Coordinates of C-alpha atoms and ligand atoms in Angstrom, one line a residue:
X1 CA 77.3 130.8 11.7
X2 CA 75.9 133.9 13.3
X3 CA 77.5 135.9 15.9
X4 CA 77.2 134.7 19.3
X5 CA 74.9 136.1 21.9
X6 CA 76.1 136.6 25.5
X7 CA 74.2 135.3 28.4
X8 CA 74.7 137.2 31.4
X9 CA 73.6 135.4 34.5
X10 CA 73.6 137.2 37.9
X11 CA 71.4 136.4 40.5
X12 CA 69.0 133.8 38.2
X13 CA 70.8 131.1 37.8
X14 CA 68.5 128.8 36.2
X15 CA 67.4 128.0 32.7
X16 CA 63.8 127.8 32.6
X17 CA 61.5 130.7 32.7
X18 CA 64.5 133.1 32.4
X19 CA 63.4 135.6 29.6
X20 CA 67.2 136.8 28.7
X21 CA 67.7 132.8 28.6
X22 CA 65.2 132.8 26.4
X23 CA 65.9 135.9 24.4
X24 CA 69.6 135.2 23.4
X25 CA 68.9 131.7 22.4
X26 CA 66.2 133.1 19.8
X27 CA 68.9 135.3 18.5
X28 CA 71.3 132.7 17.5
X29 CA 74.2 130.5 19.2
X30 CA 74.6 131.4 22.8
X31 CA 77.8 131.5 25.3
X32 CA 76.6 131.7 28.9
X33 CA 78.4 133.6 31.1
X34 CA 78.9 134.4 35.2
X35 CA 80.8 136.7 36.6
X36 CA 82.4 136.9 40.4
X37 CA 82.0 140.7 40.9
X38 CA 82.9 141.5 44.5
X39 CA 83.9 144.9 43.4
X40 CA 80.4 146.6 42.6
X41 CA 78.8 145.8 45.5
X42 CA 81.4 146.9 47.5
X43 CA 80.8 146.3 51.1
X44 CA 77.5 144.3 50.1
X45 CA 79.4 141.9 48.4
X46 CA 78.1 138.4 48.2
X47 CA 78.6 136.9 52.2
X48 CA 80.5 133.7 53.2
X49 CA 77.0 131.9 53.6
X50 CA 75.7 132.6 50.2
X51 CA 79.3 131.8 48.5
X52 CA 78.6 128.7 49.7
X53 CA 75.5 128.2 48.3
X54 CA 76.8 130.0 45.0
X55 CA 79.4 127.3 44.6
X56 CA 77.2 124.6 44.3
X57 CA 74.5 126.6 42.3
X58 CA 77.1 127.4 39.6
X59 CA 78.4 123.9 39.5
X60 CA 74.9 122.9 39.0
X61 CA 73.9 125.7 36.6
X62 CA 77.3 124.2 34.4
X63 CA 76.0 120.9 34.6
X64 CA 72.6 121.7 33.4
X65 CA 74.1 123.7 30.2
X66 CA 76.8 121.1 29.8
X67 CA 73.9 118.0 29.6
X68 CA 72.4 121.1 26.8
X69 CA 76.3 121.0 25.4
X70 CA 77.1 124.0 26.1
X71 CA 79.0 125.6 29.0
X72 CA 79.4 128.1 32.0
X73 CA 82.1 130.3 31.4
X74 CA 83.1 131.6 35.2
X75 CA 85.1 135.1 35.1
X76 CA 86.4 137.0 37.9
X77 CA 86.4 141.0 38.6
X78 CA 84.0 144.2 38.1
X79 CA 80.9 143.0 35.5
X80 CA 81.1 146.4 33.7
X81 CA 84.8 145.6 32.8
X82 CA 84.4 141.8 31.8
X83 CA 81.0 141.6 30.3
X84 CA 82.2 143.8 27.1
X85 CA 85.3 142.4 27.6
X86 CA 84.0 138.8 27.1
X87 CA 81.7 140.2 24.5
X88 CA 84.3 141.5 22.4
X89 CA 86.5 138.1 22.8
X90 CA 83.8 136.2 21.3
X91 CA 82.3 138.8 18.9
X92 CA 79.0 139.2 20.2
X93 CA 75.9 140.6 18.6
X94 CA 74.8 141.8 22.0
X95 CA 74.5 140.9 25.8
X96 CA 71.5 139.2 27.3
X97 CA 70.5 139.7 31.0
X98 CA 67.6 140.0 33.6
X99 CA 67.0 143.7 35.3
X100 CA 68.3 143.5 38.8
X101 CA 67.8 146.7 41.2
X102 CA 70.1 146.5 43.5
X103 CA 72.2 150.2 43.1
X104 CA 75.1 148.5 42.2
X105 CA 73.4 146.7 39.5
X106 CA 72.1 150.0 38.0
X107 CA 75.4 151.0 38.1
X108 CA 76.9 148.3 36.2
X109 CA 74.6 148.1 33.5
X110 CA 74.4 151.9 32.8
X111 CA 78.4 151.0 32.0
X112 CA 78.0 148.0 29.9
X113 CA 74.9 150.1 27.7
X114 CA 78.1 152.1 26.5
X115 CA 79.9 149.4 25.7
X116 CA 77.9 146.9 23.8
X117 CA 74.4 145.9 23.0
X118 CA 72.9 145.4 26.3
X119 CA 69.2 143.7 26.3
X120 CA 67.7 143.7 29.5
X121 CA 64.5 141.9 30.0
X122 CA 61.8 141.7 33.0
X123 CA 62.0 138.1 35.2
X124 CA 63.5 138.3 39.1
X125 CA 60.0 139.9 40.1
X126 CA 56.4 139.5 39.6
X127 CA 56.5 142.8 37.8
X128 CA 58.8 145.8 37.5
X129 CA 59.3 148.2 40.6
X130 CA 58.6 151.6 38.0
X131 CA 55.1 149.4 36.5
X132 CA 53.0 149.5 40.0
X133 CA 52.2 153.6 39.9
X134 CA 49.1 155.4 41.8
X135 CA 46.6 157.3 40.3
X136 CA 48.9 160.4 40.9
X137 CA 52.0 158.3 38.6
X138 CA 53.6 158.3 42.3
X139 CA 55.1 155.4 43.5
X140 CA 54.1 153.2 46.9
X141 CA 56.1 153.4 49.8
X142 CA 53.3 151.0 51.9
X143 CA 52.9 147.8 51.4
X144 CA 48.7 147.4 51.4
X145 CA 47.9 149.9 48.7
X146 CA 51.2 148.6 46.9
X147 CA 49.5 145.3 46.5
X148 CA 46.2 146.2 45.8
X149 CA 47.4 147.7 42.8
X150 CA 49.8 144.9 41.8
X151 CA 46.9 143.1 41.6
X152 CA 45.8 144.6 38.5
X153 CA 48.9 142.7 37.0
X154 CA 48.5 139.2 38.6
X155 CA 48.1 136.9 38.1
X156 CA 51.8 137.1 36.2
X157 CA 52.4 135.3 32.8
X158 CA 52.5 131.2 32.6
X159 CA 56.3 130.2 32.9
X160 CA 58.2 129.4 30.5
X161 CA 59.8 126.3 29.9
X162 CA 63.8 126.5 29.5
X163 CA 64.2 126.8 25.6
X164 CA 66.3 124.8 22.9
X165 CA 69.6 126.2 22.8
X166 CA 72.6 126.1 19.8
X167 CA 75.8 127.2 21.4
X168 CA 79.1 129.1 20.1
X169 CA 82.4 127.5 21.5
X170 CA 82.7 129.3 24.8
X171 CA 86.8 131.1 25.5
X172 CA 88.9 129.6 28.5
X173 CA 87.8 131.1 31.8
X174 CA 88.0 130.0 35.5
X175 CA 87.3 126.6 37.4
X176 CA 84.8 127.4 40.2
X177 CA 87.1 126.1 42.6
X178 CA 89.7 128.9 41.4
X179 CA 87.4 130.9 43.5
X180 CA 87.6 129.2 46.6
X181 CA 83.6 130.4 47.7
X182 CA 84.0 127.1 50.3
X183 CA 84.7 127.4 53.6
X184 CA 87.9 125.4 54.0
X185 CA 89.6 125.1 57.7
X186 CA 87.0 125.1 60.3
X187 CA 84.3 123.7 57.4
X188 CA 81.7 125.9 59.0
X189 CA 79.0 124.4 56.6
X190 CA 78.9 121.1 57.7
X191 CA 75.0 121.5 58.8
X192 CA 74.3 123.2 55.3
X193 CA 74.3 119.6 54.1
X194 CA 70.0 120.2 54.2
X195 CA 70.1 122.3 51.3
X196 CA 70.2 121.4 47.5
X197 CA 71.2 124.1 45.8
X198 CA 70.4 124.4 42.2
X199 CA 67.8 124.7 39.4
X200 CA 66.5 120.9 40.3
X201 CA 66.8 121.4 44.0
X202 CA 64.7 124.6 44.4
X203 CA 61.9 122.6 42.0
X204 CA 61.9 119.8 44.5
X205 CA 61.9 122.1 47.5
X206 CA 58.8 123.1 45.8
X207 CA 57.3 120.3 45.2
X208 CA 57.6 119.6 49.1
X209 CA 56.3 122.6 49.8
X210 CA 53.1 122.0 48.1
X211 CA 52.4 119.0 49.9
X212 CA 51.9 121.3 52.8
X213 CA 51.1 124.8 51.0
X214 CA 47.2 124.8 52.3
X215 CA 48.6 124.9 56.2
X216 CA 50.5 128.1 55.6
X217 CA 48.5 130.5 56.8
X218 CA 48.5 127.9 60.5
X219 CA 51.9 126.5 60.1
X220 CA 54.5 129.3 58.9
X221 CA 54.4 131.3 62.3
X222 CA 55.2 128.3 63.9
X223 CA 59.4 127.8 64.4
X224 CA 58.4 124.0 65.2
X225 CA 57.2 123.1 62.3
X226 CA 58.0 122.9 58.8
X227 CA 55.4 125.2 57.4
X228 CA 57.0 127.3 55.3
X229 CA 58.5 126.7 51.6
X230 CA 62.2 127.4 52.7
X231 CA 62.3 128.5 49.0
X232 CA 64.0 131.8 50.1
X233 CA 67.5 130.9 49.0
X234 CA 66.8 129.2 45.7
X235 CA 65.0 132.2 45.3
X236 CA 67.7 134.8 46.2
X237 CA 69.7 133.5 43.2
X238 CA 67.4 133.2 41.3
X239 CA 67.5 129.1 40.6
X240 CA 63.1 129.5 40.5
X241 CA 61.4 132.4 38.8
X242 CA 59.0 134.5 41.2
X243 CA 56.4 132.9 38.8
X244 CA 57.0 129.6 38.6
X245 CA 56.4 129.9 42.4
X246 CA 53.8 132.0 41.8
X247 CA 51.6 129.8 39.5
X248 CA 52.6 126.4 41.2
X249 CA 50.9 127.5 44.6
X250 CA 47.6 129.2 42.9
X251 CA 47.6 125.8 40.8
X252 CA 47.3 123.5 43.7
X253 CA 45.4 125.2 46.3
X254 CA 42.1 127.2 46.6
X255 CA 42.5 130.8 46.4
X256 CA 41.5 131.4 50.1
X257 CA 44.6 129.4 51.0
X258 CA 47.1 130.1 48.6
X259 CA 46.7 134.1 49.2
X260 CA 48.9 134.8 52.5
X261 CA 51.7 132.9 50.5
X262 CA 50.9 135.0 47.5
X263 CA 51.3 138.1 49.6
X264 CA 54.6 136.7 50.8
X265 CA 56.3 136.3 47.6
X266 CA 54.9 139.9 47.2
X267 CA 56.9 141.3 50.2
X268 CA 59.6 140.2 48.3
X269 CA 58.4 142.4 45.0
X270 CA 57.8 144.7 47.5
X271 CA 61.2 144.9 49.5
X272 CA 62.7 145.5 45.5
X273 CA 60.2 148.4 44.6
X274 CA 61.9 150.4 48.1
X275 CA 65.0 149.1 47.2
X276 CA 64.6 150.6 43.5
X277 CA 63.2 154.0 45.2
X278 CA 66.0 154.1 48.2
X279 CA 69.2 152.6 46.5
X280 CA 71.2 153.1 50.1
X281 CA 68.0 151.6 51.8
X282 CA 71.1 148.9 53.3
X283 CA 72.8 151.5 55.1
X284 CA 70.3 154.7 55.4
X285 CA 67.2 154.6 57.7
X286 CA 63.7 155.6 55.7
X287 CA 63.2 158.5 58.7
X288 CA 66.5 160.1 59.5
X289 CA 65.8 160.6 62.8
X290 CA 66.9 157.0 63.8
X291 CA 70.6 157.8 63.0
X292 CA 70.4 159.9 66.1
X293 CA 69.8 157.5 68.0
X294 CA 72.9 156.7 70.6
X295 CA 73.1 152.8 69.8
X296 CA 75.6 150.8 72.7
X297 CA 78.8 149.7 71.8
X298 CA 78.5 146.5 73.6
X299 CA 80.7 143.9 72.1
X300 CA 80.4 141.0 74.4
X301 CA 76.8 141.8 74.1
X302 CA 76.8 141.7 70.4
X303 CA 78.9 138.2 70.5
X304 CA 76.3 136.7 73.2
X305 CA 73.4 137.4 70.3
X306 CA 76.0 136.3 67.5
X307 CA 76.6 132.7 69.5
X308 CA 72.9 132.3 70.8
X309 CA 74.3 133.0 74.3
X310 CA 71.7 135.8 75.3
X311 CA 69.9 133.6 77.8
X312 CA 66.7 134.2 75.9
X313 CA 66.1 130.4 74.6
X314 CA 63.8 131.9 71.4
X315 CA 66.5 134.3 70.2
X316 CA 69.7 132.0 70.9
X317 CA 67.5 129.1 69.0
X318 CA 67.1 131.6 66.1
X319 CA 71.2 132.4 65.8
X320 CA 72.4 128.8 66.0
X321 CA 69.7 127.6 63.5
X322 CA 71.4 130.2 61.5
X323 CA 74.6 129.7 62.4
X324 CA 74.3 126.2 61.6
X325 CA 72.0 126.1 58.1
X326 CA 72.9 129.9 57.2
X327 CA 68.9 129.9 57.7
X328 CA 66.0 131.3 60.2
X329 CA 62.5 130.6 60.6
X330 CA 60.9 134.5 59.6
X331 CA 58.8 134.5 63.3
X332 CA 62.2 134.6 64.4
X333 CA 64.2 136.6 62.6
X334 CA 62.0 139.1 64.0
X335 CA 62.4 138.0 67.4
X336 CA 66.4 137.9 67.3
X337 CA 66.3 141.2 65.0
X338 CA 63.9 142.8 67.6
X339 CA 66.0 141.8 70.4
X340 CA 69.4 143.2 69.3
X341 CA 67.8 146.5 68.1
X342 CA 66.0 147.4 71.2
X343 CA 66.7 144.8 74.0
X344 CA 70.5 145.4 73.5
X345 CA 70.0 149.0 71.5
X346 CA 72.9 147.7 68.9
X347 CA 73.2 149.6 65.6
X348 CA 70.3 147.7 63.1
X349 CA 73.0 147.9 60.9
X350 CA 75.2 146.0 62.7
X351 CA 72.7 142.8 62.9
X352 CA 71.6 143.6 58.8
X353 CA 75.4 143.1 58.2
X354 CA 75.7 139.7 60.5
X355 CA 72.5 138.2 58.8
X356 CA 74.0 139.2 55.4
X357 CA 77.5 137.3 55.6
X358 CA 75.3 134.0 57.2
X359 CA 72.5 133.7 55.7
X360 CA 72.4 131.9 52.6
X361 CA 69.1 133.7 51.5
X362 CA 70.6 136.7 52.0
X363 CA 69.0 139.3 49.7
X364 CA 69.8 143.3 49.7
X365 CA 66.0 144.3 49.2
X366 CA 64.4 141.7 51.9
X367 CA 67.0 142.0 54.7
X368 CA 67.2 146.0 54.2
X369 CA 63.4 145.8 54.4
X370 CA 63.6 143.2 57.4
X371 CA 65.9 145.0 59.6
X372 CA 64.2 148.5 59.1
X373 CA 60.6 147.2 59.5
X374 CA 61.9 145.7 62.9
X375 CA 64.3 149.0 63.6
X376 CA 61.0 150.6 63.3
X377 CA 63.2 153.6 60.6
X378 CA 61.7 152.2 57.6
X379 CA 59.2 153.8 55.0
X380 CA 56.7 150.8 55.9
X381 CA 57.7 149.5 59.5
X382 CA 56.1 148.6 63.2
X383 CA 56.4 151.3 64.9
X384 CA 59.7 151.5 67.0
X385 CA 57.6 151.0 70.6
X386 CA 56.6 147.7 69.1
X387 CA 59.4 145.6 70.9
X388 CA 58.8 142.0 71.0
X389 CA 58.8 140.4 74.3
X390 CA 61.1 137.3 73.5
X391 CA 59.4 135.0 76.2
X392 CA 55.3 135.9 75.4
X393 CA 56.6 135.0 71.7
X394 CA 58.4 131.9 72.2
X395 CA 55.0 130.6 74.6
X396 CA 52.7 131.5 72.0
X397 CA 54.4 130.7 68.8
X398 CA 55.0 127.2 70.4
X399 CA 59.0 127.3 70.6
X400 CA 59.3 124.2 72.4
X401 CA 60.0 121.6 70.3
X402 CA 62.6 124.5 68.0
X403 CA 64.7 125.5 71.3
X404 CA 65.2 121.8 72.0
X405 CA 66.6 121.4 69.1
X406 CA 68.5 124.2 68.5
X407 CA 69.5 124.9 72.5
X408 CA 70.1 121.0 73.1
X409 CA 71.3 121.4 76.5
X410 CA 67.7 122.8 77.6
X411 CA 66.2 120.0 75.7
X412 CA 64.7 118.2 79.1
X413 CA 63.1 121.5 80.7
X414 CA 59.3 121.3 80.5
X415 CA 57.5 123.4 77.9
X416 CA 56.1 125.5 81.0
X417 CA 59.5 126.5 81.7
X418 CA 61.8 126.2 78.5
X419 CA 60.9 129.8 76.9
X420 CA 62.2 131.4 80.5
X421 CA 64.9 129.0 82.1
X422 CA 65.3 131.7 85.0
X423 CA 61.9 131.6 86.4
X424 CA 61.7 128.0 86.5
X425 CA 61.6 126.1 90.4
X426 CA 65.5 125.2 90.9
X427 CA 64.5 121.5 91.1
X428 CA 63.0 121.6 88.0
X429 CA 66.2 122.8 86.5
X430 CA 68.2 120.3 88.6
X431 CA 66.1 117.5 87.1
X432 CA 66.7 118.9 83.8
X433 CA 70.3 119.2 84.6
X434 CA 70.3 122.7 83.4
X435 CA 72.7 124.8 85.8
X436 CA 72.6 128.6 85.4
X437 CA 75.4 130.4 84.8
X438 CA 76.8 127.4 84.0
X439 CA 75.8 125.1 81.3
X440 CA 73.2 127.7 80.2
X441 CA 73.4 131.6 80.5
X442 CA 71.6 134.1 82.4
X443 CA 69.9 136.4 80.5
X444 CA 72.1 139.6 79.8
X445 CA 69.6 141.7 80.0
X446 CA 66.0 141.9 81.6
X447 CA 63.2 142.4 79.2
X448 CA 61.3 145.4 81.1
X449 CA 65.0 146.9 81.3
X450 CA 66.0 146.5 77.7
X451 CA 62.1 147.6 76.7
X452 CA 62.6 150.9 78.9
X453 CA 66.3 151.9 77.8
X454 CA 65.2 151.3 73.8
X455 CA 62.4 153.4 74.4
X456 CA 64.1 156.6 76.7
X457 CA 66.7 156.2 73.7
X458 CA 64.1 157.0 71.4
X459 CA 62.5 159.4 73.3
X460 CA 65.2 161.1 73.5
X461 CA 65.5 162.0 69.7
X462 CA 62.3 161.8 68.7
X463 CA 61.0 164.6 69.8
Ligands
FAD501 C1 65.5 141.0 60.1 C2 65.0 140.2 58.9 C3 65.9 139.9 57.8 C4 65.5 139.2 56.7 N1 66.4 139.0 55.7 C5 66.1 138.3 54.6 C6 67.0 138.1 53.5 O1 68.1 138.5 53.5 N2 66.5 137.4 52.5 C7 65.2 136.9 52.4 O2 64.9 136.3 51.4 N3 64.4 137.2 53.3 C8 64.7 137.9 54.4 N4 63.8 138.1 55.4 C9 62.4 137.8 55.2 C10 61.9 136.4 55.6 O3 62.3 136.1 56.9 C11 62.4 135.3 54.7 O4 62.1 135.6 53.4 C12 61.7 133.9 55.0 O5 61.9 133.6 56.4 C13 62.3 132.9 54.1 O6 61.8 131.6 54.4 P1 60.8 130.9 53.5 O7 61.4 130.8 52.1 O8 60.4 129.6 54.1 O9 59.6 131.9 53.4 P2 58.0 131.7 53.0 O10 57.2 132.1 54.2 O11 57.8 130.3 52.5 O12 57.8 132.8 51.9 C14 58.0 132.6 50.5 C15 58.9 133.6 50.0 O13 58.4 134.9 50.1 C16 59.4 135.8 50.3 N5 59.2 136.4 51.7 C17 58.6 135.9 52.7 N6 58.5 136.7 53.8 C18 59.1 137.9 53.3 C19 59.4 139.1 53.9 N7 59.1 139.4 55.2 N8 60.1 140.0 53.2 C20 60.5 139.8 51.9 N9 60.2 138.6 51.3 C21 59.6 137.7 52.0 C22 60.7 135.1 50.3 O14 61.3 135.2 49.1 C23 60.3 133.7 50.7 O15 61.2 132.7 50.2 C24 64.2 138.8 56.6 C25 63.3 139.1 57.6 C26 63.7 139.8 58.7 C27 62.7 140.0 59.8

């Protein structure tokens, strides 16, 4: 029998359309491998939310290969130590993985070049960061021109199916509940229970999704409703390819429609090609001149946001939804973001880090990109006077129906008063049985005074 080839997973954990899948199994008899690595990323390692999701996404991934008869050999410590150390235990011709960008990433596979035969193919993005140049051979820093020249690629190659696979006899490794990614005493997760994680899962998210793809454009601003593909964690580990996606939507609805999802996924490609060109883009701002800034060191403040105990019913809806399903509706990630970065003038970074341990989509290129575009310090951002005004948002984006079930114990105010309990008659509140202070906070801060001390903070550095 030939040597064995070494499937490396990482943040793909599925079978089809996976090129390195695809690739080692050609070669000859494969082992698949994944490895816990919560040394390389250092401080970024993978966040409570996600290990959650990671548990059940390996489990699947080793069911998948096992029903293939194979297996999912699960080993523990830095990736550029065990991946030639596995190689070498099983005498393998070479190592088969996807490129990923974050810096740590880079990092790793540099090492694990020197070690063995690494083959690295294209397949977490529509198309390589380096491949979308300007005429000059530069690279795009703004989204707009970025995609009109990514166009010249798309639409990206018909996915593949997951191939027929022969398989060497994998070594001993760990059981994935050696690693203990659950939440065990308080189960925190409990509401996670809406989420499927897994190859099969994200396909029938998808297949959901496209019952409803040609509202998009109308229904994905809208916290209320269910208009948008909630793909973003199968997505962050990889368990659909960009093009599956991709070619599923353009497939089932006319081209008019499907384009502002399009564009979406291609944030996404876009959040990696900054990533690729500012490896520290999680911790440095694009325009130096926001680490100036004097942000508060408020941490009652910073607890009110983390609870949803602000008083703002649209920002506190936002961080128990993603307290609760380790997910948040995008309109409002921007709201809550918005509102800790300027209302409360706390540290981006501090929020960046929050949303990274609970969300379960959490994702170094699109949260980096997320928190800097609302900072207002990113390459490509709304400009840092852009502050959202949490109550015009929650009126116009039609809130209602999300705050009542997120905020329960506002659930019988009026839509005319639910998006600003404070200005609402007291008898109205009475009837609601919403008290104040009391079964509801006040808001800890007033918009115009939040607005005014974000922006004389800025002013103050900017010049
Ligand atoms: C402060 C902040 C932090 C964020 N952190 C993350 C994160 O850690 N992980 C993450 O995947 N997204 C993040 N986003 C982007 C966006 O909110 C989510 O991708 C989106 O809400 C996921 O829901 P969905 O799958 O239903 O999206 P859909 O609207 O259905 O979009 C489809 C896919 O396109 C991609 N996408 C959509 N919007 C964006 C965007 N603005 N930037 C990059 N990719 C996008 C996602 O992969 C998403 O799954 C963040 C946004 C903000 C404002």
């Amino acid at each position: 029998m030939s040597a064995p080839h070494l499937i490396w997973f990482r943040n793909d954990l599925r079978l089809g359309d996976h090129a390195a899948v695809a690739g080692a199994a050609r070669a000859g008899p494969v082992v698949a491998l994944y490895v816990l690595d919560d040394e390389a990323p250092g401080d970024w390692r993978m966040g409570a939310a996600q290990r959650w999701w990671l548990h059940y996404s390996l489990a699947a991934l080793a069911r998948d290969l096992e029903a293939r008869g194979g297996a999912l050999l699960l080993r523990r410590g830095a990736a550029a130590t065990v991946v030639p150390a596995v190689a070498a235990e099983i005498g393998a011709a070479a190592v088969h993985t996807l490129t990923h960008y974050e810096a740590w990433a880079k990092v790793q596979d540099a090492a694990i070049a020197k070690a063995v035969t690494l083959k690295r193919y294209h397949g977490a993005l529509l198309a390589p960061p380096a491949s979308v140049l300007a005429g000059s051979g530069g690279r795009y820093r703004i989204f707009t021109p970025w995609w009109r020249k990514l166009q010249e690629q798309m639409p990206p190659a018909r996915p593949q199916p997951a191939p027929e696979m022969t398989f060497a006899k994998a070594p001993a490794g760990d059981t994935i509940q050696d690693w203990r990614l659950l939440p065990a005493k308080p189960d925190w997760a409990t509401g996670f229970d809406v989420w499927t994680p897994g190859e099969a899962g994200a396909a029938a998210r998808l297949a959901d999704f496209l019952e409803v793809a040609s509202d998009y454009d109308k229904g994905r601003n809208l916290p209320s409703q269910d208009g948008s593909s909630r793909l973003s964690p199968h997505l962050a580990l990889g368990e659909i390819s960009i093009r599956q996606v991709w070619h599923a939507v353009a497939d089932a609805v006319p081209a008019a429609q499907a384009e502002p999802y399009l564009r979406e996924l291609g944030w996404r490609d876009f959040a990696s090609n900054i990533l690729d060109q500012f490896p520290d883009h999680g911790d440095v701002p694009g325009r130096a001149v926001f680490d100036a800034i004097a942000f508060r060191d408020a941490p009652a403040d910073l607890a009110a946001w983390q609870r949803g105990r602000t008083g703002y019913p649209i920002v506190d809806a936002g961080m128990r939804q993603l307290w609760t399903i380790g997910w948040m509706h995008n309109r409002v990630r921007m709201i809550a973001a918005s509102f800790l970065v300027k209302h409360l003038l706390i540290d981006w970074r501090v929020g960046e880090r929050w949303f990274w341990d609970c969300l379960v989509d959490a994702d170094m290129g699109n949260n980096s990109l997320g928190w800097q575009w609302v900072m207002g310090s990113g390459v490509d951002s709304s400009p840092f006077n852009r502050v959202f005004a949490p109550v015009t948002q929650s009126a116009k984006f039609d809130a209602a129906a999300y705050i009542r079930e997120w905020v329960p114990e506002l659930a019988n105010l009026r839509d005319a008063d639910i998006h600003a309990p404070w200005e609402a008659e007291p008898m109205m509140l009475r009837a609601a049985g919403v008290t104040l202070g009391r079964t509801y906070p006040y808001p800890i801060v007033g918009h115009a005074e939040g607005r005014a001390r974000a922006l004389a903070a800025y002013g103050a550095v900017a010049g």
